[in-house]
mmCIF file of C-alpha atoms in Angstrom:
data_model
loop_
_atom_site.group_PDB
_atom_site.id
_atom_site.type_symbol
_atom_site.label_atom_id
_atom_site.label_comp_id
_atom_site.label_asym_id
_atom_site.label_seq_id
_atom_site.Cartn_x
_atom_site.Cartn_y
_atom_site.Cartn_z
ATOM 1 C CA MET X 1 -8.712 -14.390 -28.341
ATOM 2 C CA GLN X 2 -7.128 -11.785 -26.317
ATOM 3 C CA PRO X 3 -8.657 -11.564 -22.836
ATOM 4 C CA LYS X 4 -9.972 -8.227 -21.393
ATOM 5 C CA ILE X 5 -9.667 -6.954 -17.997
ATOM 6 C CA CYS X 6 -11.169 -3.797 -16.486
ATOM 7 C CA PHE X 7 -10.092 -2.378 -13.031
ATOM 8 C CA VAL X 8 -12.713 -0.323 -11.335
ATOM 9 C CA THR X 9 -11.315 1.906 -8.567
ATOM 10 C CA THR X 10 -12.713 4.789 -6.489
ATOM 11 C CA GLY X 11 -11.144 8.159 -5.049
ATOM 12 C CA ASP X 12 -8.001 9.650 -5.414
ATOM 13 C CA ILE X 13 -4.818 7.810 -5.103
ATOM 14 C CA ARG X 14 -3.372 10.151 -2.557
ATOM 15 C CA VAL X 15 -5.842 9.154 -0.099
ATOM 16 C CA ASN X 16 -7.299 5.859 -1.340
ATOM 17 C CA ALA X 17 -4.360 3.460 -2.108
ATOM 18 C CA THR X 18 -6.601 0.888 -3.699
ATOM 19 C CA ALA X 19 -5.768 1.983 -7.186
ATOM 20 C CA LYS X 20 -2.224 1.259 -6.718
ATOM 21 C CA ARG X 21 -2.634 -2.367 -7.946
ATOM 22 C CA ALA X 22 -4.479 -1.420 -11.008
ATOM 23 C CA LEU X 23 -1.792 0.986 -12.113
ATOM 24 C CA GLY X 24 0.901 -1.178 -11.107
ATOM 25 C CA MET X 25 -0.431 -4.290 -12.927
ATOM 26 C CA ALA X 26 -1.715 -2.664 -15.940
ATOM 27 C CA ARG X 27 1.562 -2.643 -17.942
ATOM 28 C CA PRO X 28 2.648 -6.189 -17.003
ATOM 29 C CA LEU X 29 -0.814 -7.640 -17.852
ATOM 30 C CA ASP X 30 -0.543 -5.854 -21.264
ATOM 31 C CA GLY X 31 2.686 -7.728 -21.644
ATOM 32 C CA LEU X 32 1.170 -11.060 -20.722
ATOM 33 C CA GLY X 33 -1.424 -10.841 -23.485
ATOM 34 C CA TRP X 34 -4.300 -8.826 -21.734
ATOM 35 C CA LYS X 35 -6.359 -5.959 -23.061
ATOM 36 C CA VAL X 36 -6.358 -3.678 -20.013
ATOM 37 C CA ALA X 37 -8.623 -0.850 -19.023
ATOM 38 C CA VAL X 38 -8.643 1.102 -15.756
ATOM 39 C CA VAL X 39 -11.592 3.168 -14.519
ATOM 40 C CA LEU X 40 -10.510 6.159 -12.355
ATOM 41 C CA GLU X 41 -11.980 9.246 -10.747
ATOM 42 C CA ASP X 42 -10.825 12.280 -12.690
ATOM 43 C CA THR X 43 -8.229 13.961 -10.434
ATOM 44 C CA ALA X 44 -4.891 15.640 -11.242
ATOM 45 C CA GLU X 45 -2.982 13.059 -9.341
ATOM 46 C CA ASN X 46 -4.763 10.066 -10.697
ATOM 47 C CA ARG X 47 -4.099 11.274 -14.305
ATOM 48 C CA HIS X 48 -0.439 11.981 -13.192
ATOM 49 C CA ARG X 49 0.061 8.423 -11.686
ATOM 50 C CA ALA X 50 -1.663 6.802 -14.644
ATOM 51 C CA ALA X 51 0.536 8.556 -17.066
ATOM 52 C CA LEU X 52 3.640 7.651 -15.104
ATOM 53 C CA GLU X 53 2.824 4.114 -14.555
ATOM 54 C CA CYS X 54 0.553 2.733 -17.450
ATOM 55 C CA GLY X 55 1.701 2.080 -21.066
ATOM 56 C CA ASP X 56 0.180 3.412 -24.212
ATOM 57 C CA ALA X 57 -1.777 0.170 -24.517
ATOM 58 C CA THR X 58 -3.792 0.687 -21.523
ATOM 59 C CA GLU X 59 -7.112 2.263 -21.711
ATOM 60 C CA LEU X 60 -7.574 4.903 -19.101
ATOM 61 C CA VAL X 61 -11.301 5.956 -18.447
ATOM 62 C CA PHE X 62 -11.798 8.867 -16.057
ATOM 63 C CA PHE X 63 -15.185 9.885 -14.561
ATOM 64 C CA ARG X 64 -16.219 12.971 -12.577
ATOM 65 C CA GLN X 65 -16.895 12.825 -8.859
ATOM 66 C CA HIS X 66 -20.574 12.173 -8.210
ATOM 67 C CA SER X 67 -22.873 11.104 -5.572
ATOM 68 C CA ALA X 68 -22.573 7.378 -4.717
ATOM 69 C CA THR X 69 -25.595 6.437 -6.906
ATOM 70 C CA ASP X 70 -24.372 8.580 -9.902
ATOM 71 C CA GLU X 71 -20.849 7.111 -9.609
ATOM 72 C CA ILE X 72 -22.278 3.506 -9.685
ATOM 73 C CA ARG X 73 -24.375 4.354 -12.699
ATOM 74 C CA THR X 74 -21.496 6.026 -14.460
ATOM 75 C CA LYS X 75 -19.124 3.072 -13.641
ATOM 76 C CA SER X 76 -21.741 0.525 -14.696
ATOM 77 C CA ALA X 77 -22.216 2.323 -18.095
ATOM 78 C CA ILE X 78 -18.385 2.406 -18.759
ATOM 79 C CA VAL X 79 -18.134 -1.256 -17.951
ATOM 80 C CA ALA X 80 -20.930 -2.112 -20.049
ATOM 81 C CA ARG X 81 -19.311 -0.515 -23.088
ATOM 82 C CA LEU X 82 -15.877 -2.044 -22.320
ATOM 83 C CA HIS X 83 -17.559 -5.599 -21.799
ATOM 84 C CA PRO X 84 -14.399 -7.086 -20.239
ATOM 85 C CA ASP X 85 -13.953 -10.725 -19.562
ATOM 86 C CA VAL X 86 -12.800 -9.839 -16.007
ATOM 87 C CA LEU X 87 -14.138 -6.951 -13.940
ATOM 88 C CA TYR X 88 -11.653 -6.350 -11.133
ATOM 89 C CA ILE X 89 -13.255 -4.345 -8.137
ATOM 90 C CA SER X 90 -10.567 -2.729 -6.297
ATOM 91 C CA ALA X 91 -12.263 -2.528 -2.988
ATOM 92 C CA PRO X 92 -15.733 -3.803 -1.733
ATOM 93 C CA VAL X 93 -17.311 -0.331 -1.161
ATOM 94 C CA VAL X 94 -20.703 0.920 -2.176
ATOM 95 C CA ARG X 95 -19.246 3.134 -5.128
ATOM 96 C CA ASN X 96 -17.798 -0.006 -6.558
ATOM 97 C CA MET X 97 -21.159 -1.981 -6.707
ATOM 98 C CA VAL X 98 -20.786 -2.064 -10.424
ATOM 99 C CA ALA X 99 -23.012 -4.130 -12.667
ATOM 100 C CA ALA X 100 -21.010 -6.756 -14.428
ATOM 101 C CA PRO X 101 -21.987 -7.650 -18.110
ATOM 102 C CA ARG X 102 -23.302 -11.137 -18.946
ATOM 103 C CA GLY X 103 -20.515 -13.559 -19.105
ATOM 104 C CA CYS X 104 -17.949 -11.316 -17.251
ATOM 105 C CA ARG X 105 -16.185 -12.770 -14.244
ATOM 106 C CA ARG X 106 -16.129 -10.569 -11.187
ATOM 107 C CA VAL X 107 -13.034 -10.427 -9.039
ATOM 108 C CA VAL X 108 -13.034 -8.400 -5.619
ATOM 109 C CA GLU X 109 -10.103 -7.363 -3.902
ATOM 110 C CA HIS X 110 -9.625 -7.068 -0.024
ATOM 111 C CA SER X 111 -6.615 -4.789 1.096
ATOM 112 C CA GLU X 112 -7.993 -4.134 4.560
ATOM 113 C CA LEU X 113 -10.682 -5.368 7.006
ATOM 114 C CA ALA X 114 -12.933 -2.417 7.738
ATOM 115 C CA SER X 115 -15.171 -4.442 10.069
ATOM 116 C CA HIS X 116 -12.339 -4.856 12.405
ATOM 117 C CA ASN X 117 -11.378 -1.133 12.551
ATOM 118 C CA ALA X 118 -11.705 0.036 16.061
ATOM 119 C CA ASP X 119 -13.090 3.450 14.731
ATOM 120 C CA VAL X 120 -16.018 1.947 12.964
ATOM 121 C CA HIS X 121 -19.113 1.402 14.970
ATOM 122 C CA GLY X 122 -22.910 1.140 14.787
ATOM 123 C CA LEU X 123 -24.506 1.625 11.373
ATOM 124 C CA MET X 124 -21.221 2.129 9.686
ATOM 125 C CA TRP X 125 -19.938 -1.241 11.043
ATOM 126 C CA LEU X 126 -23.197 -2.841 9.652
ATOM 127 C CA LYS X 127 -22.406 -1.220 6.298
ATOM 128 C CA VAL X 128 -18.838 -2.206 5.840
ATOM 129 C CA MET X 129 -19.814 -5.924 7.176
ATOM 130 C CA ALA X 130 -22.518 -6.025 4.648
ATOM 131 C CA MET X 131 -20.175 -4.916 1.993
ATOM 132 C CA GLU X 132 -17.648 -7.440 2.939
ATOM 133 C CA LEU X 133 -20.120 -10.340 2.940
ATOM 134 C CA TRP X 134 -21.612 -9.053 -0.203
ATOM 135 C CA SER X 135 -18.183 -9.586 -1.885
ATOM 136 C CA ILE X 136 -18.172 -13.358 -1.243
ATOM 137 C CA VAL X 137 -21.565 -13.866 -2.555
ATOM 138 C CA GLN X 138 -21.204 -11.607 -5.771
ATOM 139 C CA ALA X 139 -17.540 -12.422 -6.621
ATOM 140 C CA ASP X 140 -16.407 -15.206 -8.857
ATOM 141 C CA ALA X 141 -12.880 -14.866 -7.000
ATOM 142 C CA LEU X 142 -11.403 -12.896 -4.248
ATOM 143 C CA VAL X 143 -7.820 -11.389 -4.147
ATOM 144 C CA CYS X 144 -6.499 -10.891 -0.518
ATOM 145 C CA ALA X 145 -3.536 -8.568 0.022
ATOM 146 C CA SER X 146 -2.546 -10.383 3.272
ATOM 147 C CA ARG X 147 -2.479 -13.773 4.592
ATOM 148 C CA TYR X 148 -4.798 -12.718 7.575
ATOM 149 C CA LEU X 149 -7.508 -11.705 5.004
ATOM 150 C CA MET X 150 -6.920 -14.974 3.319
ATOM 151 C CA ASP X 151 -7.809 -16.842 6.554
ATOM 152 C CA ILE X 152 -10.632 -14.447 7.460
ATOM 153 C CA PHE X 153 -12.530 -14.673 4.022
ATOM 154 C CA GLY X 154 -11.831 -18.424 3.849
ATOM 155 C CA ARG X 155 -13.637 -18.979 6.990
ATOM 156 C CA ARG X 156 -16.550 -16.648 5.981
ATOM 157 C CA ALA X 157 -16.965 -18.263 2.781
ATOM 158 C CA HIS X 158 -17.029 -21.750 4.438
ATOM 159 C CA ARG X 159 -19.766 -20.695 6.773
ATOM 160 C CA MET X 160 -21.753 -18.918 3.975
ATOM 161 C CA LEU X 161 -21.453 -22.370 1.886
ATOM 162 C CA CYS X 162 -19.540 -20.532 -0.900
ATOM 163 C CA ARG X 163 -16.553 -21.799 -2.616
ATOM 164 C CA THR X 164 -15.222 -18.655 -3.827
ATOM 165 C CA PRO X 165 -11.567 -19.011 -4.880
ATOM 166 C CA ARG X 166 -9.107 -16.936 -3.226
ATOM 167 C CA LEU X 167 -5.576 -15.627 -4.205
ATOM 168 C CA TYR X 168 -2.866 -14.204 -1.882
ATOM 169 C CA LEU X 169 -1.394 -11.279 -3.646
ATOM 170 C CA PRO X 170 0.390 -8.678 -1.514
ATOM 171 C CA TYR X 171 1.259 -5.202 -2.854
ATOM 172 C CA ALA X 172 4.442 -4.643 -5.000
ATOM 173 C CA TYR X 173 6.628 -1.893 -6.221
ATOM 174 C CA ASN X 174 6.855 -0.408 -9.606
ATOM 175 C CA THR X 175 10.173 -0.532 -11.491
ATOM 176 C CA ALA X 176 9.015 2.623 -13.513
ATOM 177 C CA VAL X 177 9.052 4.414 -10.143
ATOM 178 C CA CYS X 178 11.757 3.024 -7.951
ATOM 179 C CA HIS X 179 15.271 3.493 -9.345
ATOM 180 C CA PRO X 180 18.015 3.368 -6.538
ATOM 181 C CA MET X 181 20.805 5.802 -7.023
ATOM 182 C CA VAL X 182 24.245 6.794 -5.471
ATOM 183 C CA ILE X 183 24.132 10.007 -3.688
ATOM 184 C CA ASP X 184 26.951 12.188 -2.538
ATOM 185 C CA ARG X 185 25.595 13.447 0.787
ATOM 186 C CA THR X 186 28.359 16.178 0.898
ATOM 187 C CA THR X 187 27.076 17.775 -2.192
ATOM 188 C CA VAL X 188 23.376 17.696 -2.140
ATOM 189 C CA ALA X 189 21.286 20.305 -0.176
ATOM 190 C CA ASP X 190 24.355 22.057 0.980
ATOM 191 C CA GLY X 191 25.654 19.155 2.718
ATOM 192 C CA ARG X 192 22.611 19.037 4.941
ATOM 193 C CA TYR X 193 22.854 15.127 5.067
ATOM 194 C CA ALA X 194 26.375 14.683 5.529
ATOM 195 C CA GLY X 195 27.509 12.651 8.521
ATOM 196 C CA ARG X 196 23.813 11.962 9.425
ATOM 197 C CA TRP X 197 22.274 8.528 9.775
ATOM 198 C CA ILE X 198 19.021 8.888 8.042
ATOM 199 C CA CYS X 199 15.832 6.853 8.359
ATOM 200 C CA CYS X 200 12.759 7.239 6.245
ATOM 201 C CA TYR X 201 9.017 6.618 6.626
ATOM 202 C CA MET X 202 6.646 7.238 3.873
ATOM 203 C CA GLY X 203 2.856 7.088 4.409
ATOM 204 C CA SER X 204 0.080 8.610 6.363
ATOM 205 C CA LEU X 205 1.115 10.701 9.427
ATOM 206 C CA THR X 206 -1.692 9.261 11.675
ATOM 207 C CA ASP X 207 -1.332 7.951 15.331
ATOM 208 C CA ASN X 208 -2.436 4.221 14.285
ATOM 209 C CA TYR X 209 0.272 4.311 11.550
ATOM 210 C CA GLY X 210 2.959 5.067 14.162
ATOM 211 C CA ALA X 211 3.665 8.770 13.612
ATOM 212 C CA LEU X 212 3.740 9.639 17.433
ATOM 213 C CA THR X 213 5.629 6.317 18.288
ATOM 214 C CA MET X 214 8.519 7.329 15.713
ATOM 215 C CA THR X 215 8.434 10.840 16.864
ATOM 216 C CA ASP X 216 8.937 9.765 20.533
ATOM 217 C CA ALA X 217 11.506 7.247 19.669
ATOM 218 C CA ILE X 218 13.836 9.696 17.818
ATOM 219 C CA ASP X 219 13.458 11.963 21.044
ATOM 220 C CA ARG X 220 14.742 9.100 23.103
ATOM 221 C CA LEU X 221 17.476 8.148 20.657
ATOM 222 C CA ARG X 222 18.981 11.650 19.861
ATOM 223 C CA SER X 223 21.134 12.098 23.007
ATOM 224 C CA SER X 224 22.772 8.732 22.551
ATOM 225 C CA HIS X 225 22.946 9.023 18.763
ATOM 226 C CA PRO X 226 23.106 12.622 17.753
ATOM 227 C CA GLU X 227 23.706 11.855 13.987
ATOM 228 C CA VAL X 228 20.141 10.261 13.726
ATOM 229 C CA LEU X 229 17.639 12.030 11.275
ATOM 230 C CA LEU X 230 14.125 10.716 10.636
ATOM 231 C CA ILE X 231 12.434 11.904 7.285
ATOM 232 C CA LEU X 232 8.695 11.705 7.598
ATOM 233 C CA MET X 233 7.094 11.845 4.156
ATOM 234 C CA GLY X 234 3.390 12.391 3.955
ATOM 235 C CA ARG X 235 0.539 14.087 5.607
ATOM 236 C CA GLY X 236 -2.254 13.018 8.161
ATOM 237 C CA ASP X 237 -4.237 14.075 11.136
ATOM 238 C CA ALA X 238 -1.426 13.589 13.437
ATOM 239 C CA GLU X 239 0.870 16.038 11.627
ATOM 240 C CA ASP X 240 0.256 19.039 13.742
ATOM 241 C CA GLU X 241 0.959 16.939 16.860
ATOM 242 C CA VAL X 242 4.053 15.880 15.465
ATOM 243 C CA ARG X 243 5.132 19.361 14.660
ATOM 244 C CA ARG X 244 4.173 20.416 18.146
ATOM 245 C CA ARG X 245 6.450 17.879 19.789
ATOM 246 C CA ILE X 246 9.254 18.539 17.509
ATOM 247 C CA ARG X 247 9.013 22.367 18.248
ATOM 248 C CA GLU X 248 8.464 21.965 21.972
ATOM 249 C CA ARG X 249 11.177 19.518 22.399
ATOM 250 C CA GLY X 250 13.788 21.183 20.203
ATOM 251 C CA MET X 251 14.019 18.327 17.736
ATOM 252 C CA GLU X 252 14.142 20.219 14.371
ATOM 253 C CA ARG X 253 17.696 18.751 13.645
ATOM 254 C CA HIS X 254 16.400 15.266 14.163
ATOM 255 C CA ILE X 255 13.059 15.000 12.545
ATOM 256 C CA MET X 256 12.536 16.525 8.975
ATOM 257 C CA LEU X 257 8.815 16.626 7.535
ATOM 258 C CA THR X 258 8.475 16.785 3.720
ATOM 259 C CA GLY X 259 4.805 16.804 3.388
ATOM 260 C CA TYR X 260 3.425 14.988 0.334
ATOM 261 C CA VAL X 261 6.251 13.560 -1.790
ATOM 262 C CA SER X 262 5.682 13.052 -5.721
ATOM 263 C CA GLU X 263 6.672 9.778 -7.388
ATOM 264 C CA GLU X 264 9.426 11.736 -8.960
ATOM 265 C CA GLU X 265 11.000 12.580 -5.616
ATOM 266 C CA ILE X 266 10.874 9.169 -4.127
ATOM 267 C CA ASP X 267 14.112 8.102 -5.501
ATOM 268 C CA PHE X 268 16.026 11.036 -3.923
ATOM 269 C CA TYR X 269 14.760 10.369 -0.388
ATOM 270 C CA PHE X 270 14.698 6.645 -0.480
ATOM 271 C CA SER X 271 18.315 6.624 -1.762
ATOM 272 C CA LEU X 272 19.473 8.709 0.940
ATOM 273 C CA ALA X 273 18.075 6.213 3.584
ATOM 274 C CA ASP X 274 20.304 4.123 5.914
ATOM 275 C CA ALA X 275 17.057 2.351 6.943
ATOM 276 C CA PHE X 276 13.366 2.435 6.691
ATOM 277 C CA ILE X 277 10.603 2.251 9.308
ATOM 278 C CA SER X 278 7.362 0.571 8.697
ATOM 279 C CA PRO X 279 5.492 0.773 12.062
ATOM 280 C CA MET X 280 2.763 -1.911 12.812
ATOM 281 C CA HIS X 281 0.476 -2.486 15.565
ATOM 282 C CA ASP X 282 -0.589 -5.899 16.990
ATOM 283 C CA THR X 283 -4.261 -5.476 16.017
ATOM 284 C CA PRO X 284 -6.581 -7.094 13.639
ATOM 285 C CA GLN X 285 -6.532 -4.051 11.522
ATOM 286 C CA ASP X 286 -2.726 -4.114 11.073
ATOM 287 C CA TRP X 287 -2.624 -7.941 10.568
ATOM 288 C CA ALA X 288 -5.240 -7.559 7.891
ATOM 289 C CA ARG X 289 -3.712 -4.541 5.947
ATOM 290 C CA CYS X 290 -0.649 -4.791 3.524
ATOM 291 C CA PRO X 291 1.534 -1.689 3.861
ATOM 292 C CA SER X 292 2.207 -0.933 0.419
ATOM 293 C CA LYS X 293 5.274 1.240 1.227
ATOM 294 C CA LEU X 294 7.112 -1.759 2.500
ATOM 295 C CA TYR X 295 7.438 -3.099 -0.920
ATOM 296 C CA MET X 296 8.718 0.239 -2.242
ATOM 297 C CA TYR X 297 11.614 0.175 0.334
ATOM 298 C CA LEU X 298 12.743 -3.304 -0.893
ATOM 299 C CA PRO X 299 14.720 -2.388 -3.959
ATOM 300 C CA TYR X 300 16.861 0.167 -1.875
ATOM 301 C CA ASP X 301 18.181 -2.644 -0.049
ATOM 302 C CA ARG X 302 18.393 -1.039 3.494
ATOM 303 C CA PRO X 303 17.263 -2.409 6.801
ATOM 304 C CA ILE X 304 13.736 -2.089 7.704
ATOM 305 C CA VAL X 305 12.658 -1.428 11.215
ATOM 306 C CA THR X 306 9.109 -2.914 11.866
ATOM 307 C CA CYS X 307 7.126 -5.328 13.916
ATOM 308 C CA ARG X 308 6.524 -9.077 13.876
ATOM 309 C CA VAL X 309 2.873 -8.471 12.512
ATOM 310 C CA GLY X 310 1.326 -9.247 9.281
ATOM 311 C CA GLU X 311 3.138 -8.763 5.974
ATOM 312 C CA PRO X 312 6.248 -7.277 7.242
ATOM 313 C CA LEU X 313 6.806 -10.366 9.095
ATOM 314 C CA ALA X 314 5.748 -12.650 6.193
ATOM 315 C CA THR X 315 7.848 -10.666 3.699
ATOM 316 C CA LEU X 316 11.124 -9.925 5.726
ATOM 317 C CA GLY X 317 11.293 -12.974 7.907
ATOM 318 C CA ASP X 318 14.577 -13.130 9.825
ATOM 319 C CA LYS X 319 15.856 -10.101 7.836
ATOM 320 C CA GLY X 320 13.649 -7.567 9.521
ATOM 321 C CA VAL X 321 14.719 -5.240 12.517
ATOM 322 C CA TYR X 322 11.728 -5.931 14.903
ATOM 323 C CA TYR X 323 10.445 -3.779 17.844
ATOM 324 C CA GLN X 324 7.638 -4.398 20.229
ATOM 325 C CA SER X 325 4.478 -3.036 18.826
ATOM 326 C CA GLY X 326 3.540 0.552 19.981
ATOM 327 C CA ASP X 327 6.697 0.708 22.220
ATOM 328 C CA ASP X 328 8.715 3.854 21.232
ATOM 329 C CA ASP X 329 11.418 2.903 23.957
ATOM 330 C CA ASP X 330 11.952 -0.642 22.181
ATOM 331 C CA MET X 331 11.991 1.153 18.751
ATOM 332 C CA ALA X 332 14.610 3.556 19.900
ATOM 333 C CA HIS X 333 16.573 0.615 21.350
ATOM 334 C CA GLN X 334 16.427 -1.196 18.005
ATOM 335 C CA ILE X 335 17.317 1.505 15.912
ATOM 336 C CA GLY X 336 20.130 2.403 18.245
ATOM 337 C CA LYS X 337 21.428 -1.287 17.919
ATOM 338 C CA LEU X 338 20.988 -0.923 14.208
ATOM 339 C CA ILE X 339 23.152 2.149 14.001
ATOM 340 C CA ASP X 340 25.858 0.651 16.240
ATOM 341 C CA SER X 341 25.913 -2.644 14.311
ATOM 342 C CA GLY X 342 26.908 -0.669 11.157
ATOM 343 C CA ALA X 343 24.543 -2.909 9.049
ATOM 344 C CA THR X 344 23.772 -1.404 5.573
ATOM 345 C CA ARG X 345 22.101 -4.159 3.632
ATOM 346 C CA LEU X 346 18.607 -5.837 3.995
ATOM 347 C CA GLY X 347 19.466 -8.719 1.619
ATOM 348 C CA ILE X 348 16.062 -9.793 0.054
ATOM 349 C CA ASP X 349 15.592 -10.404 -3.545
ATOM 350 C CA ALA X 350 13.450 -7.478 -4.298
ATOM 351 C CA SER X 351 12.767 -8.793 -7.884
ATOM 352 C CA ARG X 352 10.295 -11.178 -6.318
ATOM 353 C CA HIS X 353 8.128 -8.146 -5.352
ATOM 354 C CA THR X 354 7.534 -6.174 -8.364
ATOM 355 C CA TRP X 355 4.145 -5.607 -10.058
ATOM 356 C CA GLN X 356 5.626 -7.826 -12.824
ATOM 357 C CA ALA X 357 5.924 -10.788 -10.557
ATOM 358 C CA ARG X 358 2.430 -10.151 -9.029
ATOM 359 C CA ALA X 359 0.915 -10.029 -12.561
ATOM 360 C CA GLU X 360 2.306 -13.156 -13.583
ATOM 361 C CA VAL X 361 0.906 -14.880 -10.476
ATOM 362 C CA PHE X 362 -2.431 -13.206 -11.119
ATOM 363 C CA ASP X 363 -2.445 -14.244 -14.683
ATOM 364 C CA ARG X 364 -1.678 -17.876 -14.198
ATOM 365 C CA TRP X 365 -4.338 -18.051 -11.456
ATOM 366 C CA ILE X 366 -7.128 -16.190 -13.108
ATOM 367 C CA ARG X 367 -6.813 -18.101 -16.305
ATOM 368 C CA LYS X 368 -7.083 -21.342 -14.342
ATOM 369 C CA GLU X 369 -10.125 -20.193 -12.099
ATOM 370 C CA THR X 370 -12.063 -18.569 -14.938
ATOM 371 C CA GLY X 371 -11.196 -20.954 -17.712
ATOM 372 C CA LEU X 372 -10.040 -18.238 -19.929
ATOM 373 C CA CYS X 373 -7.782 -19.528 -22.765
ATOM 374 C CA GLU X 374 -4.369 -18.328 -24.031
#
């Protein structure tokens, strides 16, 4: 009998990345013999991304934004109608406290550790900690996007006398989105990129994601390497400060902000890149999170400047270009060394980090842990 899986997500994918795994694994799981459904908030971006990444066989169910109580009730009704064999909760948040039908196995994913976020205090901390502990008790299995989360939830489960199975499953990239191409820089954008050494960052423009560190590093680097150009793709609460520093320091030639970049535009900017930057901090929050863009960089086979922290270290090993966490001077130094070396390739097998590869790992594991048959 064909097993059924239902992914339950929350929010708009522009600001809540937890739906990425559901959309990324839907088509591969269908090819592995699953009947797949994905429950998503009804937003323009969610509909666009689902149409882009999911196949016709995936059942997409959209719900309108409600209060938390109404959202839980709506999702529970949808799941009851679908009656899957596996209910996959994309994040342990209140809005995803969905009732599982009888006989349905519940899998909860952890892709961050909100209880270790320095900005979470008081009652909010109690709330997120309660949800993290709830996931251990209520789940039949846990998926952890980082090795740090595997360790944390392993220790917590042990203390709670729970034997909840866990799977280490980092993020990945979608071959339907990432298609490296050859670009003639002398002909595109009126030759704007000709003769430049280009590094790209895609993600939230926030201080804790390294937006200001990158800005200051390029400021330090531009006098010795005037050809450097940093392309920042995304938005965030540090965007205005980044723009202010660019304007006041006269850095317009060296830092370019694109705003939000659609999936269709990613190939162009990523194919332009001579290198990518994936800033990290040596904090529990960054050890726990799995930067999804890191895996989107891999098929373009360019050096990645990052830190010896968490999944970048685990994924890149000795192939990464590492700077000291939070140190813009060291970031500038490492980028300068990279430019001077003339290195152009990363040299990692990107095929090991596709959603297809992740889905195959998940398929083997979940069939074993739940007893689902072929």
